[in-house]
Short mmCIF file of C-alpha atoms in Angstrom, two decimals:
data_model
loop_
_atom_site.label_atom_id
_atom_site.label_comp_id
_atom_site.label_asym_id
_atom_site.label_seq_id
_atom_site.Cartn_x
_atom_site.Cartn_y
_atom_site.Cartn_z
CA MET A 1431 139.30 275.36 82.18
CA THR A 1432 137.53 272.08 82.93
CA LYS A 1433 136.44 270.66 85.95
CA PRO A 1434 139.08 268.06 87.59
CA SER A 1435 137.50 264.63 87.42
CA LYS A 1436 137.74 262.63 90.34
CA LEU A 1437 136.36 259.44 91.53
CA ILE A 1438 136.05 258.87 95.03
CA VAL A 1439 135.38 255.13 96.05
CA PHE A 1440 134.82 253.92 99.61
CA SER A 1441 134.41 251.16 101.48
CA CYS A 1442 131.37 251.67 103.58
CA GLY A 1443 132.63 250.95 107.27
CA GLY A 1444 130.37 248.97 109.38
CA LYS A 1445 130.25 245.89 110.46
CA GLY A 1446 133.98 244.49 111.05
CA GLY A 1447 135.14 240.80 109.07
CA VAL A 1448 132.82 241.05 105.98
CA GLY A 1449 135.47 241.24 103.57
CA LYS A 1450 135.67 245.17 103.01
CA THR A 1451 139.91 245.32 102.91
CA THR A 1452 139.54 241.98 100.84
CA VAL A 1453 137.29 243.53 98.39
CA ALA A 1454 139.17 246.94 98.45
CA THR A 1455 142.21 245.55 97.60
CA ALA A 1456 140.23 243.65 94.63
CA ILE A 1457 139.24 246.87 93.48
CA VAL A 1458 143.25 247.94 93.78
CA ASP A 1459 144.33 245.03 91.90
CA TYR A 1460 141.63 246.08 89.43
CA TYR A 1461 143.02 249.59 88.80
CA ALA A 1462 146.60 248.33 88.65
CA THR A 1463 145.76 245.68 85.63
CA ARG A 1464 144.37 248.50 83.89
CA GLY A 1465 147.17 250.87 84.01
CA ILE A 1466 144.58 253.36 86.10
CA ALA A 1467 146.31 255.06 89.03
CA ALA A 1468 145.09 254.85 92.19
CA THR A 1469 146.01 257.05 95.48
CA LEU A 1470 144.88 254.55 98.30
CA PHE A 1471 144.08 255.41 101.67
CA ASP A 1472 143.94 253.03 104.86
CA CYS A 1473 141.15 255.01 107.11
CA ASP A 1474 140.69 251.55 109.42
CA THR A 1475 143.18 252.67 111.83
CA GLU A 1476 142.03 250.16 114.62
CA ASN A 1477 142.49 247.09 111.92
CA LYS A 1478 145.64 245.11 113.14
CA GLN A 1479 148.58 245.50 111.13
CA ARG A 1480 147.74 242.23 108.79
CA GLY A 1481 144.46 243.41 108.40
CA SER A 1482 144.92 246.48 106.69
CA LEU A 1483 144.83 248.11 103.24
CA SER A 1484 148.70 249.07 103.78
CA HIS A 1485 149.83 245.76 104.46
CA PHE A 1486 148.99 244.87 101.41
CA PHE A 1487 149.83 247.64 99.70
CA PRO A 1488 152.42 249.79 101.70
CA GLU A 1489 152.19 252.89 99.42
CA ALA A 1490 148.67 253.18 101.03
CA GLU A 1491 148.05 256.43 103.57
CA LYS A 1492 147.36 255.75 106.89
CA LEU A 1493 144.64 258.28 107.82
CA ASP A 1494 142.31 258.77 110.84
CA ILE A 1495 139.33 260.30 109.72
CA ARG A 1496 138.04 260.77 112.95
CA ALA A 1497 140.85 262.93 113.85
CA GLU A 1498 139.90 266.92 113.78
CA ARG A 1499 138.72 267.31 109.74
CA GLY A 1500 140.28 263.70 108.88
CA LEU A 1501 137.94 263.86 105.94
CA ASP A 1502 138.88 267.16 104.89
CA HIS A 1503 142.57 266.07 104.56
CA PHE A 1504 141.89 263.11 103.00
CA VAL A 1505 140.06 264.90 100.26
CA ASP A 1506 142.93 267.63 100.09
CA ILE A 1507 145.31 264.97 99.26
CA ALA A 1508 143.33 263.09 96.91
CA LEU A 1509 142.39 266.31 94.94
CA ALA A 1510 146.06 267.11 95.14
CA THR A 1511 147.11 264.50 93.43
CA ASP A 1512 146.91 263.43 89.55
CA ALA A 1513 145.34 259.94 90.01
CA PRO A 1514 142.09 260.12 88.66
CA VAL A 1515 140.76 257.56 91.39
CA ALA A 1516 141.09 257.52 94.94
CA LEU A 1517 140.35 254.88 97.45
CA ALA A 1518 139.84 254.29 100.98
CA ASP A 1519 139.21 251.48 103.13
CA LEU A 1520 137.12 253.06 105.97
CA ALA A 1521 137.13 251.45 109.49
CA ALA A 1522 134.32 249.50 111.11
CA GLY A 1523 131.84 252.01 112.67
CA SER A 1524 132.91 255.22 110.36
CA GLY A 1525 129.42 256.15 109.78
CA ARG A 1526 128.44 258.89 111.37
CA ASP A 1527 131.48 261.02 110.98
CA THR A 1528 131.28 260.06 107.37
CA PHE A 1529 127.60 260.70 107.22
CA GLN A 1530 127.68 264.37 109.16
CA TRP A 1531 130.81 265.14 106.56
CA PHE A 1532 129.07 264.14 103.53
CA ASP A 1533 126.25 266.13 104.31
CA THR A 1534 128.06 269.21 104.56
CA MET A 1535 130.58 268.91 101.79
CA PHE A 1536 128.67 266.64 99.30
CA ASP A 1537 127.71 269.87 97.28
CA GLY A 1538 130.88 271.79 97.13
CA LEU A 1539 132.26 268.47 95.82
CA ALA A 1540 130.27 267.41 93.36
CA THR A 1541 130.20 271.03 91.80
CA SER A 1542 134.02 270.46 91.58
CA GLY A 1543 133.72 267.25 89.42
CA VAL A 1544 134.34 264.78 92.29
CA ARG A 1545 132.11 261.58 92.08
CA PHE A 1546 131.51 258.59 94.47
CA THR A 1547 131.10 255.28 94.91
CA ALA A 1548 130.22 253.66 97.82
CA VAL A 1549 131.63 249.98 98.00
CA ALA A 1550 129.27 247.69 100.47
CA THR A 1551 130.40 244.23 101.27
CA ILE A 1552 127.69 242.16 102.76
CA THR A 1553 127.41 238.41 103.78
CA SER A 1554 124.43 236.39 104.72
CA SER A 1555 124.02 237.69 107.96
CA ALA A 1556 121.48 240.83 108.79
CA SER A 1557 124.11 242.70 110.44
CA SER A 1558 126.30 243.39 107.23
CA VAL A 1559 123.30 244.48 105.49
CA GLU A 1560 121.85 246.67 108.16
CA THR A 1561 125.38 248.33 107.64
CA LEU A 1562 124.55 248.90 103.74
CA PHE A 1563 120.72 250.16 104.25
CA THR A 1564 122.11 252.58 107.13
CA TRP A 1565 124.67 254.27 105.00
CA ALA A 1566 122.29 254.23 102.49
CA ASN A 1567 119.91 255.90 104.03
CA ALA A 1568 122.60 258.65 104.81
CA LEU A 1569 124.05 258.89 101.78
CA LYS A 1570 121.15 258.58 99.31
CA ASN A 1571 121.85 258.91 95.43
CA ARG A 1572 124.73 261.34 96.17
CA ALA A 1573 126.64 258.08 95.47
CA ARG A 1574 126.93 255.24 93.53
CA TYR A 1575 126.81 251.60 94.95
CA LEU A 1576 128.63 248.81 94.57
CA VAL A 1577 127.42 245.96 96.48
CA VAL A 1578 129.52 242.79 96.92
CA LYS A 1579 127.89 239.64 97.91
CA ASN A 1580 130.56 237.39 99.85
CA GLN A 1581 129.31 234.04 100.08
CA ILE A 1582 131.95 233.74 103.22
CA ALA A 1583 129.21 232.72 105.10
CA GLY A 1584 126.69 231.05 102.89
CA ASP A 1585 124.82 232.14 99.25
CA ASP A 1586 121.20 233.30 100.96
CA PHE A 1587 121.17 236.88 100.91
CA GLY A 1588 117.62 237.25 101.71
CA TYR A 1589 118.00 239.91 104.19
CA PHE A 1590 119.50 242.03 100.99
CA GLU A 1591 117.02 240.86 98.24
CA ASP A 1592 113.71 240.11 100.26
CA THR A 1593 113.54 243.08 102.59
CA GLY A 1594 111.57 246.00 102.33
CA PRO A 1595 114.28 248.49 102.71
CA GLY A 1596 116.24 245.96 100.60
CA ARG A 1597 113.57 246.28 97.33
CA ASP A 1598 113.69 249.65 97.85
CA PHE A 1599 117.62 250.00 98.01
CA LEU A 1600 117.60 248.07 94.74
CA ALA A 1601 114.82 250.37 92.95
CA LYS A 1602 116.14 253.78 94.31
CA ALA A 1603 120.16 253.36 94.10
CA ASP A 1604 120.23 251.20 91.20
CA PRO A 1605 123.35 249.43 92.75
CA LYS A 1606 125.39 247.37 91.02
CA VAL A 1607 125.36 243.95 92.60
CA ILE A 1608 128.73 241.26 92.07
CA GLU A 1609 129.29 238.22 93.80
CA LEU A 1610 132.69 237.15 95.73
CA LYS A 1611 132.77 233.61 95.48
CA ALA A 1612 133.83 231.37 98.94
CA ARG A 1613 137.28 230.93 99.15
CA ALA A 1614 138.98 228.21 100.85
CA ARG A 1615 139.47 229.46 104.27
CA GLU A 1616 143.38 228.66 104.80
CA ILE A 1617 144.34 229.77 101.18
CA GLN A 1618 142.94 233.17 101.87
CA THR A 1619 144.19 233.03 105.84
CA GLU A 1620 147.70 232.78 104.12
CA LEU A 1621 147.40 235.56 101.60
CA ASP A 1622 146.38 237.92 104.34
CA ASN A 1623 148.85 236.87 106.38
CA ARG A 1624 151.59 237.48 103.36
CA GLY A 1625 149.90 240.83 102.54
CA LEU A 1626 148.96 239.06 99.10
CA THR A 1627 146.21 239.57 97.28
CA ALA A 1628 145.03 236.74 94.64
CA ALA A 1629 146.20 238.67 92.07
CA GLN A 1630 149.72 239.42 93.86
CA ALA A 1631 150.24 235.87 94.68
CA VAL A 1632 149.88 234.85 91.01
CA VAL A 1633 152.54 236.82 90.19
CA ALA A 1634 154.77 236.79 93.32
CA ASP A 1635 158.17 235.14 93.65
CA ALA A 1636 158.13 231.47 95.62
CA ALA A 1637 160.01 233.05 98.56
CA ARG A 1638 157.29 235.72 99.18
CA ARG A 1639 154.19 233.07 98.54
CA GLY A 1640 155.46 230.82 100.92
CA PRO A 1641 155.29 226.73 101.02
CA LEU A 1642 151.09 226.96 101.17
CA LEU A 1643 150.90 229.20 98.29
CA ASN A 1644 153.64 227.50 95.95
CA GLY A 1645 151.61 224.45 96.30
CA GLY A 1646 150.05 223.41 92.93
CA THR A 1647 146.53 223.43 93.68
CA ALA A 1648 146.77 226.69 95.84
CA ARG A 1649 148.12 228.51 93.02
CA VAL A 1650 145.72 227.54 90.33
CA ARG A 1651 143.12 228.65 92.97
CA ALA A 1652 144.65 231.98 93.66
CA GLU A 1653 144.44 232.30 89.84
CA SER A 1654 141.09 231.36 89.80
CA TYR A 1655 139.94 233.54 92.59
CA ALA A 1656 141.90 236.81 91.09
CA ARG A 1657 140.24 236.01 87.86
CA GLN A 1658 136.69 236.07 89.48
CA ILE A 1659 136.79 239.14 91.43
CA ASP A 1660 138.28 240.93 88.15
CA THR A 1661 135.45 239.50 86.10
CA ALA A 1662 132.89 240.67 88.74
CA LEU A 1663 134.05 243.90 89.03
CA ASP A 1664 134.45 244.90 85.28
CA SER A 1665 131.22 243.83 85.17
CA ALA A 1666 130.61 247.28 87.14
CA ARG A 1667 133.22 249.32 85.65
CA GLU A 1668 130.58 252.00 84.71
CA ILE A 1669 130.62 252.91 88.59
CA LEU A 1670 134.56 251.89 88.94
CA LEU A 1671 136.00 253.71 85.87
CA PRO A 1672 137.11 257.30 86.21
CA MET B 1341 140.63 295.81 137.08
CA PRO B 1342 138.21 293.73 135.31
CA GLY B 1343 139.82 290.88 133.86
CA LYS B 1344 139.39 289.34 130.27
CA PRO B 1345 136.07 288.88 129.14
CA PHE B 1346 134.39 285.18 129.72
CA GLN B 1347 134.17 283.65 126.66
CA SER B 1348 132.94 279.81 126.08
CA LYS B 1349 136.14 277.23 125.40
CA LEU B 1350 133.18 275.76 123.21
CA LEU B 1351 133.37 278.61 120.77
CA PRO B 1352 135.93 277.09 118.16
CA HIS B 1353 133.48 274.37 118.08
CA LYS B 1354 130.35 276.06 117.26
CA GLU B 1355 129.93 274.67 113.69
CA PHE B 1356 130.83 271.14 115.05
CA ILE B 1357 128.04 271.48 117.55
CA ARG B 1358 125.55 272.93 115.34
CA GLU B 1359 126.19 270.26 112.54
CA SER B 1360 125.89 267.73 115.74
CA ARG B 1361 122.57 269.00 116.47
CA ALA B 1362 121.23 269.05 112.88
CA GLN B 1363 121.99 265.35 113.13
CA GLY B 1364 119.63 264.62 115.99
CA MET B 1365 123.00 264.31 118.52
CA GLY B 1366 122.03 264.40 122.19
CA TYR B 1367 124.07 266.83 124.33
CA ARG B 1368 125.94 263.76 126.34
CA GLU B 1369 126.57 262.30 122.87
CA ILE B 1370 128.11 265.92 121.78
CA ALA B 1371 130.29 266.52 124.81
CA ALA B 1372 131.72 262.92 124.43
CA GLU B 1373 132.54 263.52 120.84
CA LEU B 1374 134.09 266.67 121.81
CA ARG B 1375 136.32 264.96 124.26
CA ARG B 1376 137.34 262.23 122.05
CA ARG B 1377 137.99 264.36 118.71
CA PHE B 1378 139.07 267.42 120.39
CA GLY B 1379 140.25 266.58 123.73
CA LEU B 1380 138.11 269.07 125.10
CA ARG B 1381 136.42 268.12 128.79
CA THR B 1382 133.15 269.82 128.93
CA ALA B 1383 129.87 268.59 130.35
CA PRO B 1384 127.00 267.77 128.30
CA ALA B 1385 125.11 270.81 130.38
CA ASN B 1386 127.60 273.19 129.19
CA VAL B 1387 127.17 272.15 125.87
CA PHE B 1388 123.18 272.55 126.07
CA SER B 1389 123.78 276.11 127.43
CA PHE B 1390 125.86 277.02 125.00
CA VAL B 1391 123.53 276.02 122.59
CA LYS B 1392 120.48 277.69 124.35
CA VAL B 1393 122.24 280.93 124.82
CA ARG B 1394 122.54 281.55 121.12
CA ALA B 1395 119.02 279.81 119.62
CA ARG B 1396 117.72 281.91 117.32
CA ARG B 1397 114.20 281.08 118.57
CA ARG B 1398 113.50 280.97 122.18
CA PRO B 1399 111.31 279.12 124.17
CA VAL B 1400 108.42 281.40 125.13
CA PHE B 1401 107.81 280.69 129.08
CA SER B 1402 104.60 280.74 130.25
CA LEU B 1403 102.52 279.35 132.88
CA PRO B 1404 100.73 276.14 133.33
CA PRO B 1405 97.05 275.70 131.87
CA ARG B 1406 94.31 276.82 134.02
CA GLU B 1407 93.21 274.41 136.01
CA ASN B 1408 89.81 275.62 135.97
CA ALA B 1409 88.61 278.04 133.16
CA ALA B 1410 85.70 279.38 135.32
CA ALA B 1411 88.12 280.84 138.01
CA SER B 1412 89.11 284.00 136.29
CA PRO B 1413 86.11 284.79 133.69
CA ALA B 1414 87.31 288.49 133.83
CA CYS B 1415 90.70 287.60 131.33
CA PRO B 1416 89.23 286.13 128.16
CA ALA B 1417 91.72 283.71 126.54
CA PRO B 1418 93.74 285.74 123.45
CA THR B 1419 92.34 285.04 120.58
CA THR B 1420 95.65 285.70 118.46
CA PRO B 1421 97.26 282.52 117.43
CA ARG B 1422 100.62 281.81 118.72
CA SER B 1423 103.22 280.82 115.92
CA PRO B 1424 104.28 277.43 115.68
CA THR B 1425 106.97 275.98 117.60
CA ARG B 1426 109.74 275.42 114.91
CA ARG B 1427 110.74 271.29 115.10
CA PRO B 1428 113.90 270.06 113.99
CA THR B 1429 113.85 268.38 110.20
CA ALA B 1430 113.89 264.77 110.95
CA PRO B 1431 116.34 263.00 108.44
CA THR B 1432 114.76 261.70 105.42
CA ASN B 1433 114.35 257.75 105.39
CA TRP B 1434 115.20 257.37 102.19
CA LEU B 1435 114.81 253.66 102.16
CA ASN B 1436 111.80 253.31 104.89
CA TYR B 1437 114.41 251.36 107.01
CA ASP B 1438 114.38 251.85 110.76
CA PRO B 1439 117.49 250.25 112.41
CA ALA B 1440 115.61 250.04 115.40
CA LYS B 1441 113.68 246.93 113.85
CA PRO B 1442 115.27 243.44 112.71
CA LEU B 1443 114.57 243.44 109.48
CA GLU B 1444 111.92 240.86 108.20
CA LYS B 1445 112.10 238.96 105.05
CA LEU B 1446 109.23 239.36 102.72
CA PRO B 1447 107.44 236.75 100.57
CA SER B 1448 109.11 236.32 97.47
#
């Protein structure tokens, strides 16, 4: 009997507002475009309705990992489905719960053929990078890492690339590092408000897009955003594909 | 007639407490987590007592050091070495990262 192979992709839930959910939705689009089934979990139970993964993908299961055996429940569901990928968008500040669980469960799950990819979205702010280091310090090389440099607040990522822990991380974890190009704020806000990812906005009907996104340049921008992040994610296919 | 023997309400959460201590969490934090996660109200001191009575290695109680070694010459100090006290293993700092210190950019 062959071992079930399952890839669990999860966002490193640290600092809020860095674009974790935007990146998570782009990854879901990435799988959908390639016909790869993914079980979705919205573990950001404190996130307001419009900012959460389930706002973009209603099929995503809302799950509170901080509840008793919440993470066990998450993995039980993920393993019970046929989908080769499970994607979880974790809430800001869910580190401690996850680390402790990881220490207890990792060996058993790894033996069962489960692999983990941690997705860390960072900005030019030191605090977002600190979140990544905290997670990496806890998970070590038991997960593969996808680091998304979100240019929302500029393109200086010196706290990631030019610090002692950053260089250590790059050398030891061998992460895939991609960029999420800066997006026009009004368009991203409208996408979030309507529960549309950039890729969904391209194919959505006019009523769902609304007046702003129906504008010619807005549609071109949405298309460009979708293409940019898809290409970037594809460069990390090694750790994103099951 | 004796009643039901006492059993700690923390007993069902023994594994959680064990792992929390292994992670370096304090008793106050564990008590707060027990309340948040399981709705169990308990004082940090109760968690401490729960851990203490179950600790495999109990601390050896001893008198404070002699103030003046010459005061009791008839009783020489024991020569048998004491077994070292087991300390909790510190979590490995994989990235040499100290969250308490601000990140410093290095020269390129």
